[in-house]
PDB file of C-alpha atoms in Angstrom:
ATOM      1  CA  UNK A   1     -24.205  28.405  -2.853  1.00 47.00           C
ATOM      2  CA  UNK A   2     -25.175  24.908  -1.783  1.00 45.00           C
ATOM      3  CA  UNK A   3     -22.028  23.557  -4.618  1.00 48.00           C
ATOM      4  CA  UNK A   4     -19.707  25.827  -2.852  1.00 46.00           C
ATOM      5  CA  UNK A   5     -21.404  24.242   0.795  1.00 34.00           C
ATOM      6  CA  UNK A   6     -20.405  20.615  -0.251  1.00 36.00           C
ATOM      7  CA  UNK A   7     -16.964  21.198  -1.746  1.00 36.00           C
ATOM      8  CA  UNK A   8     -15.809  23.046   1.036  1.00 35.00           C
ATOM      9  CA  UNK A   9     -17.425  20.214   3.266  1.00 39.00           C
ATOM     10  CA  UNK A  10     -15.442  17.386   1.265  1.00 35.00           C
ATOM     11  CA  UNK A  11     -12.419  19.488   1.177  1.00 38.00           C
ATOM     12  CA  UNK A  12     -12.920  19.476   5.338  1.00 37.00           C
ATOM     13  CA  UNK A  13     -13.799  16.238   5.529  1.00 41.00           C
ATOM     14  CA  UNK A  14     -10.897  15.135   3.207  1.00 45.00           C
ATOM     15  CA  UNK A  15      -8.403  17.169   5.422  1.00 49.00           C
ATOM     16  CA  UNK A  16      -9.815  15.198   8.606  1.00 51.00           C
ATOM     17  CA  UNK A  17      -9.253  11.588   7.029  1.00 70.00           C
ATOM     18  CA  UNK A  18      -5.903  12.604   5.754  1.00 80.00           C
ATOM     19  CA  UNK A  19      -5.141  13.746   9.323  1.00 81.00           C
ATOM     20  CA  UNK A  20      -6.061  10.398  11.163  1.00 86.00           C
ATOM     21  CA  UNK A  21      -4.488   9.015   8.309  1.00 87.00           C
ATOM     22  CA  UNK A  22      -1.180  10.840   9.303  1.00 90.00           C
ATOM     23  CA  UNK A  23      -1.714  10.373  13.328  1.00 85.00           C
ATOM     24  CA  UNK A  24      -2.396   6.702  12.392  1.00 87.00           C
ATOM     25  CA  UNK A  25       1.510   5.953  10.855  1.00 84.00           C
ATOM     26  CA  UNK A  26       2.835   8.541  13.285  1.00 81.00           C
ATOM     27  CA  UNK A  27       2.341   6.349  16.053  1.00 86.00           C
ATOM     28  CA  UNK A  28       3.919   3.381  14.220  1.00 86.00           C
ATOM     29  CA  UNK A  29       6.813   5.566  13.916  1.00 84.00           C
ATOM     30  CA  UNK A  30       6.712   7.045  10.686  1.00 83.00           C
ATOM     31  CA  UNK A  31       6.418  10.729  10.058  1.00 89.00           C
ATOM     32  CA  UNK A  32       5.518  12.458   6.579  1.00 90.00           C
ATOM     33  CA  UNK A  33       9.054  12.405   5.269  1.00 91.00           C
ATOM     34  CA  UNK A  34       9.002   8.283   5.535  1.00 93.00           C
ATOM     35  CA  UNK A  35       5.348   8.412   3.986  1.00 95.00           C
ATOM     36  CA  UNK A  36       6.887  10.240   0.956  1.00 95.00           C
ATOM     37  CA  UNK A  37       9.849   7.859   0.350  1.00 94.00           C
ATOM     38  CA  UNK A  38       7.616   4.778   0.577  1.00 95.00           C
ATOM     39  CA  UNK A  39       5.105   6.466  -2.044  1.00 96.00           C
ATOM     40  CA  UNK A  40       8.026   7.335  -4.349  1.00 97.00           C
ATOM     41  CA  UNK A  41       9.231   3.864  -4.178  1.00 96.00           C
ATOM     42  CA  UNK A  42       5.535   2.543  -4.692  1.00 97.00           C
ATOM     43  CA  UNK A  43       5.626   4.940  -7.609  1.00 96.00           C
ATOM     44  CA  UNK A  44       8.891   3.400  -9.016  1.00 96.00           C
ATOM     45  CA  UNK A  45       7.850   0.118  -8.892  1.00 96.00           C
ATOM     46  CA  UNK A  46       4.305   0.320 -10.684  1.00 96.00           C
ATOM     47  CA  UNK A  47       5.960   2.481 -13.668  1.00 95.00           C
ATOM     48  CA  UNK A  48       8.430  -0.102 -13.752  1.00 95.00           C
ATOM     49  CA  UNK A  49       5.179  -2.808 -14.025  1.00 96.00           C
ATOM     50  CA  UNK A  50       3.796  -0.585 -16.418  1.00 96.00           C
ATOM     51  CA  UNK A  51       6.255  -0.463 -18.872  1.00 94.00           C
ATOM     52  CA  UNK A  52       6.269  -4.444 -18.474  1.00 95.00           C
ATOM     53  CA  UNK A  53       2.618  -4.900 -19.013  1.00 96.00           C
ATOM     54  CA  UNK A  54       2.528  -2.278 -22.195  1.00 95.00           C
ATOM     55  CA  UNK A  55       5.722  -3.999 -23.622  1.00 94.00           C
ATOM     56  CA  UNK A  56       3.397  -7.506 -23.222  1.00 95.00           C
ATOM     57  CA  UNK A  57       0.330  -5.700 -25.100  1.00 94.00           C
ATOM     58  CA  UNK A  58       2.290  -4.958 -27.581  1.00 92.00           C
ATOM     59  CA  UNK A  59       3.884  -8.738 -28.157  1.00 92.00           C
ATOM     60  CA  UNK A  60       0.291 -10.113 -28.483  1.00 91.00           C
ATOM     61  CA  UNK A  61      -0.484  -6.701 -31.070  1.00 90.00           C
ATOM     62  CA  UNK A  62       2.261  -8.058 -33.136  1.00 88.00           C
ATOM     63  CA  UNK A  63       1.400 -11.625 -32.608  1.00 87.00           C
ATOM     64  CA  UNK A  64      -2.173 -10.929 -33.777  1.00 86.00           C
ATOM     65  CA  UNK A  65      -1.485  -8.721 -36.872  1.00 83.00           C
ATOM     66  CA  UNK A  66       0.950 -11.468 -38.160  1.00 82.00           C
ATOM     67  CA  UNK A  67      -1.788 -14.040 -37.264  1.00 77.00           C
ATOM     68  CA  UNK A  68      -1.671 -16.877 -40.639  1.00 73.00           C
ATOM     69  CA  UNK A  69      -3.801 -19.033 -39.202  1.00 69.00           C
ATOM     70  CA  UNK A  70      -5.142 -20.641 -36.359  1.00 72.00           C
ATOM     71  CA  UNK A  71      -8.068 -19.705 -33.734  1.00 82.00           C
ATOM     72  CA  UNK A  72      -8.258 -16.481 -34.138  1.00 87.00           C
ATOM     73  CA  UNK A  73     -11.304 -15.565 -31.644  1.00 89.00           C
ATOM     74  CA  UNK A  74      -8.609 -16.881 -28.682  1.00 90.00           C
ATOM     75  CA  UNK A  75      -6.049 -14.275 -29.988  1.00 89.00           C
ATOM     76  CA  UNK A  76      -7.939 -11.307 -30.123  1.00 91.00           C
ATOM     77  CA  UNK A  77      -9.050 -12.621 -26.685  1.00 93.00           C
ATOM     78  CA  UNK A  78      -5.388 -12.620 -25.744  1.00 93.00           C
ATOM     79  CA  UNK A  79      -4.532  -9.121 -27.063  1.00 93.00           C
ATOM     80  CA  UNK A  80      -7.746  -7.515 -25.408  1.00 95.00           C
ATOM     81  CA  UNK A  81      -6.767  -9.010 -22.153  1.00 97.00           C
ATOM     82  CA  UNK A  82      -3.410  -7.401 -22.151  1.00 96.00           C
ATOM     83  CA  UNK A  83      -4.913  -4.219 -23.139  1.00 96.00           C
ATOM     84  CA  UNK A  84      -7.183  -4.441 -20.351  1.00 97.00           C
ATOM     85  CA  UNK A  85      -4.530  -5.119 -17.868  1.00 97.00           C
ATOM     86  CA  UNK A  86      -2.630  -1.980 -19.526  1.00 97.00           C
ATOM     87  CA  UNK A  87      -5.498   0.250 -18.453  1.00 97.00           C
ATOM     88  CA  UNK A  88      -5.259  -1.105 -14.975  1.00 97.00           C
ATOM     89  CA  UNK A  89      -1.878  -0.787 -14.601  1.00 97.00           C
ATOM     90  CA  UNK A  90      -2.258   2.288 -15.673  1.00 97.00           C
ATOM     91  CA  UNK A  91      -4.891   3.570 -13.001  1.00 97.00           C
ATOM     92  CA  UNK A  92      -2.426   2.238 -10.336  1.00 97.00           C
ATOM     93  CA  UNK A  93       0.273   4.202 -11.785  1.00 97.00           C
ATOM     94  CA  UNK A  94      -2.145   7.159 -12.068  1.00 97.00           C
ATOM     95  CA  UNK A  95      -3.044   6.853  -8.737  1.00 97.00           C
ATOM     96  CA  UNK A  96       0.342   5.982  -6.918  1.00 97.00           C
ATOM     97  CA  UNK A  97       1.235   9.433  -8.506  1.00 97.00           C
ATOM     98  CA  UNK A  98      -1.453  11.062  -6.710  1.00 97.00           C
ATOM     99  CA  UNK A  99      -0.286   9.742  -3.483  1.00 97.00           C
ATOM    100  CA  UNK A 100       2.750  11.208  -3.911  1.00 97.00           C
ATOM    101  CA  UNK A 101       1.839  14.785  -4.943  1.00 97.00           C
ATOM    102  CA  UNK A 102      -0.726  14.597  -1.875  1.00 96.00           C
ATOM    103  CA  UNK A 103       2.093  12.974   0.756  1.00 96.00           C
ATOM    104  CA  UNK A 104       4.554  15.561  -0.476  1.00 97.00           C
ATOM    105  CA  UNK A 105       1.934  18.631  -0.373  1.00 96.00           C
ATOM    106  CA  UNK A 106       0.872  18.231   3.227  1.00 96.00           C
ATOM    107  CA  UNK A 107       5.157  17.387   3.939  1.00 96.00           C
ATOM    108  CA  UNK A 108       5.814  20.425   3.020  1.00 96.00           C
ATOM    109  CA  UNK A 109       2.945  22.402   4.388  1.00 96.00           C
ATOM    110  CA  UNK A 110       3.800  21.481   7.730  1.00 95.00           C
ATOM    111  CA  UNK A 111       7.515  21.526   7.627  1.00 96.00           C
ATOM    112  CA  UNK A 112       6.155  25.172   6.680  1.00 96.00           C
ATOM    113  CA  UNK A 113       4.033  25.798   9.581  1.00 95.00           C
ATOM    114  CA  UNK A 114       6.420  23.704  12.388  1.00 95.00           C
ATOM    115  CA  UNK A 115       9.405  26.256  11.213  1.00 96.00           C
ATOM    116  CA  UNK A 116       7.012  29.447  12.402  1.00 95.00           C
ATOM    117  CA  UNK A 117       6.927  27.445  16.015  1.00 96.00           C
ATOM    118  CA  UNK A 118      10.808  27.792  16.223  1.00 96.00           C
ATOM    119  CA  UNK A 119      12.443  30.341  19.130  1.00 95.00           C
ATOM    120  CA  UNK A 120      16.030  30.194  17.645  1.00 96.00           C
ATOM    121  CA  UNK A 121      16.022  32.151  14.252  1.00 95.00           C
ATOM    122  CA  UNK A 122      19.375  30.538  13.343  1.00 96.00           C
ATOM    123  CA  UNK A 123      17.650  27.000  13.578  1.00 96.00           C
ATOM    124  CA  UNK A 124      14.542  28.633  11.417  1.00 95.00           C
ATOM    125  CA  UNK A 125      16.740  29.925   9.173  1.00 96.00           C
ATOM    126  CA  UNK A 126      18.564  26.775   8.481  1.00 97.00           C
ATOM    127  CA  UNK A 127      15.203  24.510   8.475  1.00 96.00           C
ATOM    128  CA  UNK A 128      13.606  27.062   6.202  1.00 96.00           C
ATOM    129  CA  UNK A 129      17.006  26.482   3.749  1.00 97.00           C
ATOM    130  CA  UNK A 130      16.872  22.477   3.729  1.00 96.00           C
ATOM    131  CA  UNK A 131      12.986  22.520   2.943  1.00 96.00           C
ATOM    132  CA  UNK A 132      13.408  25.143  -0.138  1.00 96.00           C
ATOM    133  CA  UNK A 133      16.122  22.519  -1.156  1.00 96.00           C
ATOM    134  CA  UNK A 134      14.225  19.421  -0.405  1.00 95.00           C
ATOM    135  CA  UNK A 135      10.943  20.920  -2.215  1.00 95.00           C
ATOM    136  CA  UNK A 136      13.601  22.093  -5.520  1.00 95.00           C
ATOM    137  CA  UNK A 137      14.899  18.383  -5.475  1.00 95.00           C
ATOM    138  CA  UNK A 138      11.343  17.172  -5.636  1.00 96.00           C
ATOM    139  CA  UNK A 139       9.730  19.417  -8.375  1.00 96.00           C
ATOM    140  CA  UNK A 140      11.855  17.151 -11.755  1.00 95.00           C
ATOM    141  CA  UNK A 141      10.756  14.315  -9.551  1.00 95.00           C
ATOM    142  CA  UNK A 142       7.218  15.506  -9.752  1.00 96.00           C
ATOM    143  CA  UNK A 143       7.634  16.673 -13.405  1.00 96.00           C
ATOM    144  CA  UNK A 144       8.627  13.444 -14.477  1.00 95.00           C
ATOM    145  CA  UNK A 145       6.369  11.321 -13.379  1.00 96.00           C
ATOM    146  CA  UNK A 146       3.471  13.139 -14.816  1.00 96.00           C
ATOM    147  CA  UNK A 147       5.165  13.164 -17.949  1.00 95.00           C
ATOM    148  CA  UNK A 148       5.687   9.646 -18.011  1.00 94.00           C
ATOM    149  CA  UNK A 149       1.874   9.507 -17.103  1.00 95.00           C
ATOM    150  CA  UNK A 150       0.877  11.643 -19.961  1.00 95.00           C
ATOM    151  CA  UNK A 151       2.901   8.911 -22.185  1.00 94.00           C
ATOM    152  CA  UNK A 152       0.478   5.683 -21.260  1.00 95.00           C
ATOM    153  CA  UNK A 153      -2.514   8.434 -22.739  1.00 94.00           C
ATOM    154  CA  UNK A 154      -1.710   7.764 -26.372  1.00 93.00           C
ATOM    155  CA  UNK A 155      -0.148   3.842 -26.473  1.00 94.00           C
ATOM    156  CA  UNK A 156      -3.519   3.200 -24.745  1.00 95.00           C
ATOM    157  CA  UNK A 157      -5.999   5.002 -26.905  1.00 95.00           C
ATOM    158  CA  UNK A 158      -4.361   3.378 -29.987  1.00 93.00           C
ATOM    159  CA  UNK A 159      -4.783  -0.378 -28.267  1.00 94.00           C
ATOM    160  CA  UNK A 160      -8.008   0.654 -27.687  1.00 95.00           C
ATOM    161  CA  UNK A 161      -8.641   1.629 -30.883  1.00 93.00           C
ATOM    162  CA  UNK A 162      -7.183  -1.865 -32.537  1.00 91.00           C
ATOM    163  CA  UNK A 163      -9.517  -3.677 -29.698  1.00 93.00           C
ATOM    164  CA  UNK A 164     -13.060  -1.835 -30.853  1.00 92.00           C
ATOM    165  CA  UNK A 165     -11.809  -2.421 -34.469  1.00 90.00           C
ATOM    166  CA  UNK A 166     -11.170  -6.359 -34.399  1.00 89.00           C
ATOM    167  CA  UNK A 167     -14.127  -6.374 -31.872  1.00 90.00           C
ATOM    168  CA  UNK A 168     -16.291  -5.568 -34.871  1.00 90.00           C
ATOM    169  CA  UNK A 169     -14.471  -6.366 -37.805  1.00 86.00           C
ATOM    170  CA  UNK A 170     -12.881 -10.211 -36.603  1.00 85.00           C
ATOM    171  CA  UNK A 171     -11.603 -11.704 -39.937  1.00 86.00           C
ATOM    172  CA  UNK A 172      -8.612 -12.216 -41.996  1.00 80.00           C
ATOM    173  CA  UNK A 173      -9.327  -8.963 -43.971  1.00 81.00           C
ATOM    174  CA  UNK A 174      -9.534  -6.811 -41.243  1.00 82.00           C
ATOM    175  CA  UNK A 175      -6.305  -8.305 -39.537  1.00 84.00           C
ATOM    176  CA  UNK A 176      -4.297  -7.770 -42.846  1.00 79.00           C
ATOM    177  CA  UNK A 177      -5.638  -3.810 -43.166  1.00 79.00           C
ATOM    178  CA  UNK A 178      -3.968  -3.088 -39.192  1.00 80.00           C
ATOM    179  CA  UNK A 179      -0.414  -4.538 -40.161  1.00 78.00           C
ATOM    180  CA  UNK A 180       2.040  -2.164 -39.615  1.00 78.00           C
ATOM    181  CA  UNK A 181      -0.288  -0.783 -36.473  1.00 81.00           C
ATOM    182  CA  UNK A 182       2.411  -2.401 -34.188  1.00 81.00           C
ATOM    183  CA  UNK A 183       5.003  -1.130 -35.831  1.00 80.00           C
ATOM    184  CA  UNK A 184       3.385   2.841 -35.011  1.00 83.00           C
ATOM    185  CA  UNK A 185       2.775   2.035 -31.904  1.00 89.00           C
ATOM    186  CA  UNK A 186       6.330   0.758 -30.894  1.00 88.00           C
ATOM    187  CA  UNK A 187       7.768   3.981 -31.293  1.00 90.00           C
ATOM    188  CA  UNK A 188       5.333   5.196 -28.966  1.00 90.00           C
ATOM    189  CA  UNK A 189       5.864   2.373 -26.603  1.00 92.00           C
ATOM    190  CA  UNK A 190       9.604   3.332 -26.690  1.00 92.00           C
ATOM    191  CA  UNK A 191       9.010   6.696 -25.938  1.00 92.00           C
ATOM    192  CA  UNK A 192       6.751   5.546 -23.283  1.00 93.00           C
ATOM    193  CA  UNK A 193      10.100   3.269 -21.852  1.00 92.00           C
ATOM    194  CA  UNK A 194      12.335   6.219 -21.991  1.00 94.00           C
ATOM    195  CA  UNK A 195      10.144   8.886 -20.009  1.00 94.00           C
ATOM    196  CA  UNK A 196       9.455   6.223 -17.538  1.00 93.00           C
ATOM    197  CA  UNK A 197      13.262   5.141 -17.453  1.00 94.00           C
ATOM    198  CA  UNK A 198      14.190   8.574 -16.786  1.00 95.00           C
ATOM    199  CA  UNK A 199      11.062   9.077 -14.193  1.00 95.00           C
ATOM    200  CA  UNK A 200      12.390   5.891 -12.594  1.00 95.00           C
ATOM    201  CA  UNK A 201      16.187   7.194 -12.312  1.00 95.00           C
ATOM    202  CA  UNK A 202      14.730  10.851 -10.550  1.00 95.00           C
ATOM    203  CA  UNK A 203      12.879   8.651  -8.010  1.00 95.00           C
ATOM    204  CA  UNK A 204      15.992   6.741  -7.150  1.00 95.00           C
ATOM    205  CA  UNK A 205      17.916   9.942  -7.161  1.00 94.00           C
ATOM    206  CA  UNK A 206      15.137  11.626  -4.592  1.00 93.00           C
ATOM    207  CA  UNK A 207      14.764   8.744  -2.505  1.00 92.00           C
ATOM    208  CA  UNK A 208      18.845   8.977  -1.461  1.00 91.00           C
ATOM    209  CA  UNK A 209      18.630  12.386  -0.345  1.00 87.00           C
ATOM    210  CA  UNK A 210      15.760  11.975   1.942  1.00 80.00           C
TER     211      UNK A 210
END
């Protein structure tokens, strides 16, 4: 009972910072429909950073397995780095995603409740018909990105899988055993690319139409 108590008292209390949040950028000018197209542009841009950053893990992957001398306790250092600033990159994308699900969730919710307030059922009726089409243009907007989320879940557990290995195993032997690694994980890096290219073209393709 007392579980039930609290999440229905965060779900309130989330609902009442998302509306001053709202109220806040509504008297800047900007209504929900503005909030959505900067989010999807914020979106855009940090998959575009992402694919950057993963690209730049993988150079220093590459760079390490082909490693024939030299300080080799500086390039691990490099690789881990980059892998680290994968995972953040990635937790920015995650969460710019979020942001837009949430922004486009309470858009359409009340678009939904403002068209019960109209008097003219012909003005309904054709407010009712734009929101079903905004809301159809937005769900392979919505698919995409998450699938181009889903694709940073496997390039990152193999980095972090090379990181723990080298992080206990630093030698020339060890080095040797992971070449070819890179080579694995550029496919998946590629695949990674493509989902987020094609993520990247829906967004631009969404954003025109609102």
């Amino acid at each position: 009972m007392r579980s039930r108590l609290f999440l229905l008292g965060l779900a309130v209390s989330l609902a009442a910072c998302n509306t001053v949040y709202y109220a806040a950028w509504e008297k800047l000018g900007y209504e929900k429909r503005d909030l959505l197209k900067s989010a999807v542009k914020k979106a855009r841009g940090e998959q575009k950073d992402a694919g950057e950053q993963f690209q730049d893990a993988l150079t220093q992957l590459k760079k390490l397995t082909n490693y024939n001398g030299g300080n080799l306790e500086s390039a691990y250092n490099r690789f881990k780095g980059e892998y680290e600033d994968c995972e953040a990159q990635a937790t920015r994308v995650r969460g710019q995603i979020r942001e837009v699900d949430t922004v486009a969730r309470d858009l359409f919710r009340e678009w939904e409740s403002e068209i019960r307030q109209y008097e003219n059922a012909s003005l309904a009726a054709d407010s009712r018909r734009k929101l079903a089409d905004t809301r159809s243009r937005f769900e392979p907007l919505s698919r995409s990105l998450h699938s181009a989320e889903a694709t940073m879940e496997p390039v990152l557990r193999q980095f972090h899988d090379q990181v723990l290995y080298l992080k206990h195993n630093l030698n020339a032997a060890a080095i040797g055993s992971l070449r070819g690694t890179a080579d694995n994980i550029q496919s998946d890096i590629q695949r990674l690319l493509d989902q987020m290219n094609r993520s990247i073209a829906e967004a631009d393709r969404f954003i025109q139409t609102l």
